[in-house]
CSV table of C-alpha atoms and ligand atoms in Angstrom, one decimal:
chain,number,residue,atom,x,y,z
A,112,MET,CA,5.4,-31.9,-7.4
A,113,SER,CA,5.1,-29.5,-4.6
A,114,THR,CA,2.4,-26.8,-4.8
A,115,ILE,CA,3.7,-23.4,-5.7
A,116,ILE,CA,1.5,-20.3,-5.8
A,117,ARG,CA,2.5,-16.9,-7.0
A,118,ALA,CA,0.6,-13.7,-6.2
A,119,SER,CA,1.1,-10.0,-6.2
A,120,ALA,CA,-0.6,-6.8,-5.0
A,121,PRO,CA,-0.1,-3.1,-5.6
A,122,ALA,CA,1.1,-0.1,-3.6
A,123,LYS,CA,-1.3,2.7,-2.9
A,124,VAL,CA,-1.1,6.4,-2.7
A,125,ASN,CA,-3.8,8.5,-1.1
A,126,LEU,CA,-4.6,11.3,-3.6
A,127,VAL,CA,-6.9,12.8,-0.9
A,128,PHE,CA,-6.7,11.8,2.7
A,129,GLU,CA,-9.1,13.5,5.0
A,130,VAL,CA,-8.9,12.5,8.7
A,131,GLY,CA,-11.5,13.1,11.4
A,132,GLN,CA,-11.2,13.0,15.2
A,133,LEU,CA,-9.9,9.9,17.0
A,134,ALA,CA,-12.9,7.6,17.8
A,135,ALA,CA,-13.5,5.3,20.8
A,136,ASN,CA,-12.3,2.3,18.8
A,137,GLY,CA,-8.8,3.8,18.6
A,138,TYR,CA,-9.1,4.6,14.9
A,139,HIS,CA,-9.7,7.8,13.1
A,140,PRO,CA,-12.6,8.0,10.6
A,141,VAL,CA,-11.2,8.8,7.2
A,142,ASN,CA,-12.4,9.9,3.8
A,143,SER,CA,-9.7,8.6,1.5
A,144,LEU,CA,-9.2,8.6,-2.3
A,145,PHE,CA,-7.0,5.6,-3.0
A,146,LEU,CA,-5.1,5.0,-6.2
A,147,ALA,CA,-3.2,1.7,-6.8
A,148,LEU,CA,0.3,2.0,-8.4
A,149,ASP,CA,2.0,-0.5,-10.7
A,150,LEU,CA,4.7,-1.0,-8.0
A,151,ARG,CA,3.8,-4.6,-6.8
A,152,GLU,CA,4.9,-6.8,-4.0
A,153,GLU,CA,5.4,-10.4,-5.3
A,154,LEU,CA,4.8,-13.3,-3.1
A,155,THR,CA,5.6,-17.0,-3.7
A,156,LEU,CA,4.1,-19.6,-1.5
A,157,VAL,CA,5.5,-23.2,-1.4
A,158,LYS,CA,4.1,-26.1,0.5
A,159,GLY,CA,6.5,-26.8,3.4
A,160,GLU,CA,7.6,-30.2,4.8
A,161,PRO,CA,5.2,-31.5,7.4
A,162,GLY,CA,5.7,-30.0,10.9
A,163,THR,CA,8.0,-27.2,9.7
A,164,GLY,CA,5.5,-24.4,10.3
A,165,ILE,CA,5.8,-21.1,8.5
A,166,SER,CA,9.1,-19.8,7.2
A,167,ILE,CA,9.3,-16.3,5.7
A,168,TYR,CA,12.1,-15.0,3.4
A,169,VAL,CA,12.2,-11.3,2.4
A,170,HIS,CA,14.3,-9.8,-0.3
A,171,GLY,CA,14.4,-7.0,-2.9
A,172,ASP,CA,17.0,-4.7,-4.5
A,173,SER,CA,15.0,-1.6,-5.5
A,174,ILE,CA,14.6,-0.3,-2.0
A,175,PRO,CA,17.3,0.3,0.7
A,176,GLU,CA,18.6,-2.8,2.4
A,177,ALA,CA,17.7,-1.3,5.8
A,178,HIS,CA,14.0,-1.5,4.6
A,179,ILE,CA,14.3,-5.2,3.8
A,180,ASN,CA,16.1,-5.8,7.2
A,181,ALA,CA,13.3,-4.0,9.0
A,182,VAL,CA,10.7,-6.6,8.0
A,183,PRO,CA,10.2,-9.2,10.6
A,184,THR,CA,10.2,-12.9,9.5
A,185,ASP,CA,8.5,-14.3,12.5
A,186,HIS,CA,4.8,-14.5,13.6
A,187,SER,CA,4.6,-10.7,13.8
A,188,ASN,CA,4.9,-10.5,10.0
A,189,LEU,CA,1.5,-9.6,8.6
A,190,VAL,CA,1.8,-12.4,6.0
A,191,HIS,CA,2.2,-14.9,8.9
A,192,LYS,CA,-0.9,-13.4,10.6
A,193,THR,CA,-2.7,-13.7,7.3
A,194,ALA,CA,-1.9,-17.4,6.9
A,195,VAL,CA,-3.1,-18.1,10.5
A,196,LEU,CA,-6.3,-16.1,10.2
A,197,PHE,CA,-7.2,-17.4,6.8
A,198,ALA,CA,-6.9,-21.1,7.8
A,199,LYS,CA,-8.9,-20.3,11.0
A,200,LYS,CA,-11.7,-18.8,8.9
A,201,LEU,CA,-11.9,-22.0,6.9
A,202,GLY,CA,-11.8,-24.1,10.1
A,203,LYS,CA,-8.5,-25.6,9.1
A,204,ALA,CA,-5.1,-25.9,10.8
A,205,THR,CA,-2.4,-23.5,9.7
A,206,PRO,CA,-0.5,-25.2,6.8
A,207,ASP,CA,3.3,-25.6,6.7
A,208,LEU,CA,4.5,-23.0,4.2
A,209,GLN,CA,7.6,-21.4,2.8
A,210,ILE,CA,6.8,-17.9,1.8
A,211,ASP,CA,9.1,-15.7,-0.3
A,212,ILE,CA,8.3,-12.0,-0.3
A,213,HIS,CA,9.9,-9.8,-3.1
A,214,LYS,CA,9.5,-6.3,-1.7
A,215,ARG,CA,9.3,-3.3,-4.0
A,216,ILE,CA,7.2,-1.0,-1.8
A,217,PRO,CA,9.2,1.1,0.7
A,218,VAL,CA,8.7,-0.3,4.2
A,219,ALA,CA,6.8,1.8,6.8
A,220,GLY,CA,6.5,4.3,4.0
A,221,GLY,CA,2.8,5.2,3.9
A,222,MET,CA,2.3,3.2,0.7
A,223,ALA,CA,0.7,0.1,2.2
A,224,GLY,CA,3.6,-2.3,1.6
A,225,GLY,CA,2.7,-4.6,4.5
A,226,SER,CA,-1.0,-4.4,3.5
A,227,ALA,CA,-0.1,-5.3,-0.1
A,228,ASP,CA,1.8,-8.4,1.3
A,229,ALA,CA,-1.3,-9.4,3.2
A,230,ALA,CA,-3.6,-8.8,0.2
A,231,ALA,CA,-1.3,-11.0,-2.0
A,232,MET,CA,-1.2,-13.6,0.7
A,233,LEU,CA,-5.0,-13.7,0.9
A,234,VAL,CA,-5.4,-14.6,-2.8
A,235,ALA,CA,-2.4,-17.0,-2.6
A,236,MET,CA,-3.9,-18.8,0.5
A,237,ASN,CA,-7.4,-18.9,-1.2
A,238,GLU,CA,-5.8,-20.9,-4.0
A,239,PHE,CA,-3.4,-22.9,-1.9
A,240,MET,CA,-6.2,-24.2,0.5
A,241,ALA,CA,-8.5,-25.0,-2.5
A,242,GLN,CA,-5.7,-27.0,-4.2
A,243,GLU,CA,-4.3,-28.7,-1.1
A,244,HIS,CA,-7.4,-29.0,1.1
A,245,GLY,CA,-10.3,-28.9,-1.4
A,246,THR,CA,-11.8,-25.8,0.3
A,247,GLU,CA,-14.2,-23.6,-1.7
A,248,ARG,CA,-12.6,-20.4,-3.1
A,249,LEU,CA,-13.8,-17.3,-1.4
A,250,SER,CA,-15.0,-14.2,-3.4
A,251,ILE,CA,-13.0,-11.0,-3.6
A,252,ASN,CA,-15.5,-9.4,-1.2
A,253,GLU,CA,-15.0,-12.2,1.3
A,254,LEU,CA,-11.3,-11.8,1.0
A,255,ALA,CA,-11.6,-8.1,1.6
A,256,GLN,CA,-13.7,-8.7,4.7
A,257,ILE,CA,-10.9,-10.9,6.2
A,258,GLY,CA,-8.4,-8.3,5.0
A,259,ALA,CA,-10.1,-5.6,7.0
A,260,GLU,CA,-9.3,-7.6,10.2
A,261,LEU,CA,-5.6,-7.5,9.3
A,262,GLY,CA,-5.2,-3.8,8.5
A,263,SER,CA,-7.2,-0.8,7.3
A,264,ASP,CA,-5.5,-0.7,3.9
A,265,VAL,CA,-5.7,-4.4,3.0
A,266,PRO,CA,-9.1,-4.3,1.4
A,267,PHE,CA,-8.0,-1.5,-1.0
A,268,CYS,CA,-4.9,-3.5,-2.0
A,269,ILE,CA,-7.3,-6.4,-2.9
A,270,TYR,CA,-9.5,-4.3,-5.1
A,271,GLY,CA,-6.9,-2.0,-6.7
A,272,GLY,CA,-7.8,0.7,-9.3
A,273,MET,CA,-9.1,3.9,-7.8
A,274,ALA,CA,-11.6,3.9,-4.9
A,275,LEU,CA,-13.0,5.7,-2.0
A,276,GLY,CA,-12.1,4.4,1.5
A,277,THR,CA,-14.3,5.3,4.4
A,278,GLY,CA,-14.8,4.0,8.0
A,279,ARG,CA,-11.1,3.6,9.1
A,280,GLY,CA,-10.2,3.2,5.4
A,281,GLU,CA,-11.4,-0.4,5.0
A,282,ILE,CA,-14.9,0.3,3.5
A,283,ILE,CA,-14.1,0.4,-0.2
A,284,THR,CA,-16.3,2.0,-2.9
A,285,PRO,CA,-14.7,1.5,-6.3
A,286,LEU,CA,-14.6,4.4,-8.7
A,287,GLU,CA,-14.2,4.7,-12.5
A,288,ASP,CA,-10.6,4.8,-13.6
A,289,LEU,CA,-9.2,8.2,-14.6
A,290,SER,CA,-9.3,8.9,-18.3
A,291,PHE,CA,-5.6,9.6,-18.5
A,292,GLN,CA,-2.4,7.9,-17.3
A,293,THR,CA,-0.8,9.3,-14.1
A,294,ASN,CA,2.9,9.3,-13.8
A,295,TRP,CA,4.5,9.2,-10.3
A,296,LEU,CA,7.9,9.6,-8.7
A,297,LEU,CA,8.1,8.1,-5.3
A,298,CYS,CA,10.8,9.3,-3.0
A,299,ALA,CA,11.5,6.9,-0.1
A,300,SER,CA,13.2,7.9,3.2
A,301,ASN,CA,15.9,5.7,4.8
A,302,LYS,CA,13.9,5.7,8.0
A,303,GLY,CA,10.2,4.8,8.2
A,304,LEU,CA,7.5,6.5,10.2
A,305,SER,CA,5.1,4.5,12.5
A,306,THR,CA,1.5,5.0,11.4
A,307,PRO,CA,0.2,5.2,15.0
A,308,THR,CA,2.8,7.9,15.9
A,309,VAL,CA,1.8,10.0,12.9
A,310,PHE,CA,-1.9,9.7,13.8
A,311,ALA,CA,-1.0,10.6,17.4
A,312,THR,CA,0.9,13.7,16.2
A,313,PHE,CA,-2.1,14.6,14.0
A,314,ASP,CA,-4.2,14.5,17.2
A,315,GLU,CA,-1.8,16.8,19.0
A,316,LEU,CA,-1.7,19.3,16.1
A,317,GLY,CA,-5.5,19.2,15.7
A,318,SER,CA,-5.0,19.6,11.9
A,319,GLY,CA,-8.1,17.8,10.5
A,320,THR,CA,-10.4,19.3,7.9
A,321,ALA,CA,-14.1,18.6,7.0
A,322,PHE,CA,-14.8,15.7,4.7
A,323,THR,CA,-15.6,16.6,1.1
A,324,ASP,CA,-17.4,14.8,-1.7
A,325,LEU,CA,-14.8,12.9,-3.7
A,326,LYS,CA,-17.0,10.9,-6.0
A,327,ASP,CA,-16.6,13.3,-8.9
A,328,ILE,CA,-12.8,12.8,-9.1
A,329,SER,CA,-13.0,10.2,-11.9
A,330,ALA,CA,-14.2,13.1,-14.1
A,331,VAL,CA,-11.1,15.2,-13.8
A,332,SER,CA,-9.5,15.5,-17.2
A,333,SER,CA,-5.9,16.3,-16.6
A,334,ALA,CA,-3.0,15.7,-14.3
A,335,GLU,CA,-3.0,19.4,-13.6
A,336,GLU,CA,-6.6,19.3,-12.4
A,337,LEU,CA,-5.9,16.1,-10.3
A,338,GLY,CA,-2.8,17.8,-8.7
A,339,SER,CA,-5.0,20.7,-7.6
A,340,ARG,CA,-7.3,18.3,-5.8
A,341,MET,CA,-4.6,16.4,-3.9
A,342,ALA,CA,-4.5,16.9,-0.1
A,343,ASN,CA,-3.4,15.0,2.9
A,344,ASP,CA,-4.5,15.8,6.5
A,345,LEU,CA,-1.5,13.8,7.9
A,346,GLU,CA,1.1,15.8,6.0
A,347,GLN,CA,1.7,18.4,8.7
A,348,ALA,CA,2.1,15.6,11.3
A,349,ALA,CA,4.7,13.8,9.0
A,350,PHE,CA,6.5,17.2,8.5
A,351,SER,CA,6.7,17.8,12.2
A,352,LEU,CA,8.2,14.3,12.8
A,353,MET,CA,10.5,14.5,9.9
A,354,PRO,CA,11.2,18.2,9.0
A,355,SER,CA,13.3,17.3,5.9
A,356,LEU,CA,10.2,16.1,4.1
A,357,SER,CA,8.8,19.6,3.5
A,358,GLU,CA,12.0,20.6,1.9
A,359,GLN,CA,11.8,17.5,-0.3
A,360,VAL,CA,8.3,18.4,-1.4
A,361,ALA,CA,9.4,21.9,-2.3
A,362,GLN,CA,12.4,20.5,-4.2
A,363,LEU,CA,10.2,18.1,-6.2
A,364,GLU,CA,7.9,20.9,-7.2
A,365,GLU,CA,10.9,23.1,-8.2
A,366,LEU,CA,12.1,20.2,-10.4
A,367,GLY,CA,8.8,20.2,-12.2
A,368,ALA,CA,6.4,18.0,-10.3
A,369,ILE,CA,2.8,19.2,-10.8
A,370,ARG,CA,2.3,18.3,-7.2
A,371,ALA,CA,4.3,16.5,-4.5
A,372,MET,CA,2.8,15.3,-1.3
A,373,VAL,CA,3.4,12.9,1.6
A,374,SER,CA,1.8,9.6,0.9
A,375,GLY,CA,-0.6,8.5,3.6
A,376,SER,CA,1.2,8.6,7.0
A,377,GLY,CA,4.5,9.0,5.1
A,378,PRO,CA,7.4,9.4,4.9
A,379,THR,CA,7.4,8.4,1.2
A,380,ILE,CA,6.6,11.4,-1.0
A,381,ALA,CA,4.5,10.9,-4.1
A,382,ALA,CA,5.1,13.4,-6.9
A,383,LEU,CA,2.8,13.7,-9.8
A,384,PHE,CA,4.3,14.5,-13.3
A,385,GLU,CA,2.9,15.4,-16.6
A,386,SER,CA,4.7,12.7,-18.4
A,387,GLU,CA,6.7,9.5,-17.7
A,388,ALA,CA,9.7,11.0,-19.5
A,389,LYS,CA,9.7,14.0,-17.0
A,390,ALA,CA,9.3,11.7,-14.0
A,391,ARG,CA,12.3,9.7,-15.2
A,392,GLU,CA,14.4,12.8,-15.8
A,393,VAL,CA,13.8,14.0,-12.3
A,394,SER,CA,14.4,10.5,-10.9
A,395,LYS,CA,17.9,10.6,-12.4
A,396,VAL,CA,18.7,13.9,-10.7
A,397,LEU,CA,17.5,12.6,-7.3
A,398,ILE,CA,19.2,9.2,-7.6
A,399,SER,CA,22.5,11.0,-8.4
A,400,GLN,CA,22.0,12.8,-5.0
A,401,GLY,CA,21.5,9.5,-3.3
A,402,VAL,CA,17.7,9.6,-3.0
A,403,VAL,CA,15.7,6.4,-3.5
A,404,ALA,CA,13.4,7.5,-6.2
A,405,LEU,CA,11.1,5.1,-8.0
A,406,THR,CA,8.9,5.8,-11.0
A,407,SER,CA,5.5,4.3,-11.2
A,408,LYS,CA,2.1,4.5,-13.1
A,409,GLY,CA,-1.3,4.9,-11.5
A,410,GLY,CA,-4.4,2.7,-11.8
A,411,ALA,CA,-3.0,-0.8,-11.2
A,412,GLN,CA,-4.9,-4.0,-10.7
A,413,GLY,CA,-5.6,-5.3,-7.2
A,414,SER,CA,-4.1,-8.4,-5.7
A,415,ARG,CA,-4.0,-11.3,-8.2
A,416,LEU,CA,-2.6,-14.7,-8.9
A,417,ASP,CA,0.4,-14.6,-11.2
A,418,GLY,CA,0.8,-17.7,-13.3
B,281,LIG,O1,-5.4,-0.6,10.5
B,281,LIG,P1,-3.9,-0.6,10.7
B,281,LIG,O2,-3.5,-1.8,11.5
B,281,LIG,O3,-3.1,-0.3,9.5
B,281,LIG,O4,-3.7,0.7,11.6
B,281,LIG,C1,-2.5,0.9,12.3
B,281,LIG,C2,-2.7,2.0,13.4
B,281,LIG,O5,-2.8,3.2,12.7
B,281,LIG,C3,-3.9,1.8,14.2
B,281,LIG,O6,-3.6,1.0,15.4
B,281,LIG,C4,-4.2,3.3,14.6
B,281,LIG,O7,-3.3,3.7,15.7
B,281,LIG,C5,-3.8,4.0,13.4
B,281,LIG,N1,-5.0,4.3,12.5
B,281,LIG,C6,-5.9,5.3,12.9
B,281,LIG,N2,-6.9,5.5,12.1
B,281,LIG,C7,-7.1,4.8,10.9
B,281,LIG,C8,-6.2,3.9,10.5
B,281,LIG,C9,-5.1,3.6,11.3
B,281,LIG,O8,-5.8,5.9,13.9
B,281,LIG,N3,-8.1,5.1,10.1
């Protein structure tokens, strides 16, 4: 029987995203507080016929079709790059693979959708190469090291939970989980925002703040307190590129969100609610207005194999 591997990885939201000045390496140093959400990308990897190379299929019905169509299925897809890089690291040829990606995370939305695909692919490849080529399985830290070469958010999508991200976001320090459940409503835009464009706009606006100590965040005891700590240095840049976002943030807070904020480089807005019931109630209002609104819980596991 053909080898089939299933794996998944979570979306992230940056509860705090502090951004410094552009460095010579083309990246901005960041001080980020990541939280993984139970919105997961699911990936299925099947051994392909010899000589067929890598085929990628993308589908999903919880996000707009335009998002699914925007994902490339050729060598520029991050999952394709992950397969090539991982095999190279093991000194092996890239295997023939059929890869199915079930997308749930808004595309180009500031929630690490592409990075979650890469994170899921890394654990799937780790298993596939062990089963098919007898290679030794790499540790989670080794997978995160390879992940950092693929994208700044990939290591966090591997670890999950709640963590600090420093460097360009790829140096992960895991933190204790919060003592309470967080309930989120994620509002996706029809159009995505390019991360480099948002960072470049941030440079033009000069809107960075000093880095603060975020290690004590695990000790916050309520959603209210957590909401008061939330901040995103990229938010003004996202607002200036997509002015409707600031209205949407205001609307979410009027509808009862403790705090609504652009997630990472946007344009998805992450809104924190006191209860799951309240988040669902508001999602119904927004969905009736044609908004793509997804409810989700915080504190999810990182990338993993799924039976
Ligand atoms: O690491 P990743 O490939 O996700 O980054 C995409 C782009 O976002 C980078 O090429 C860079 O322009 C910008 N970026 C940045 N500073 C970071 C992370 C990303 O300027 N810390």
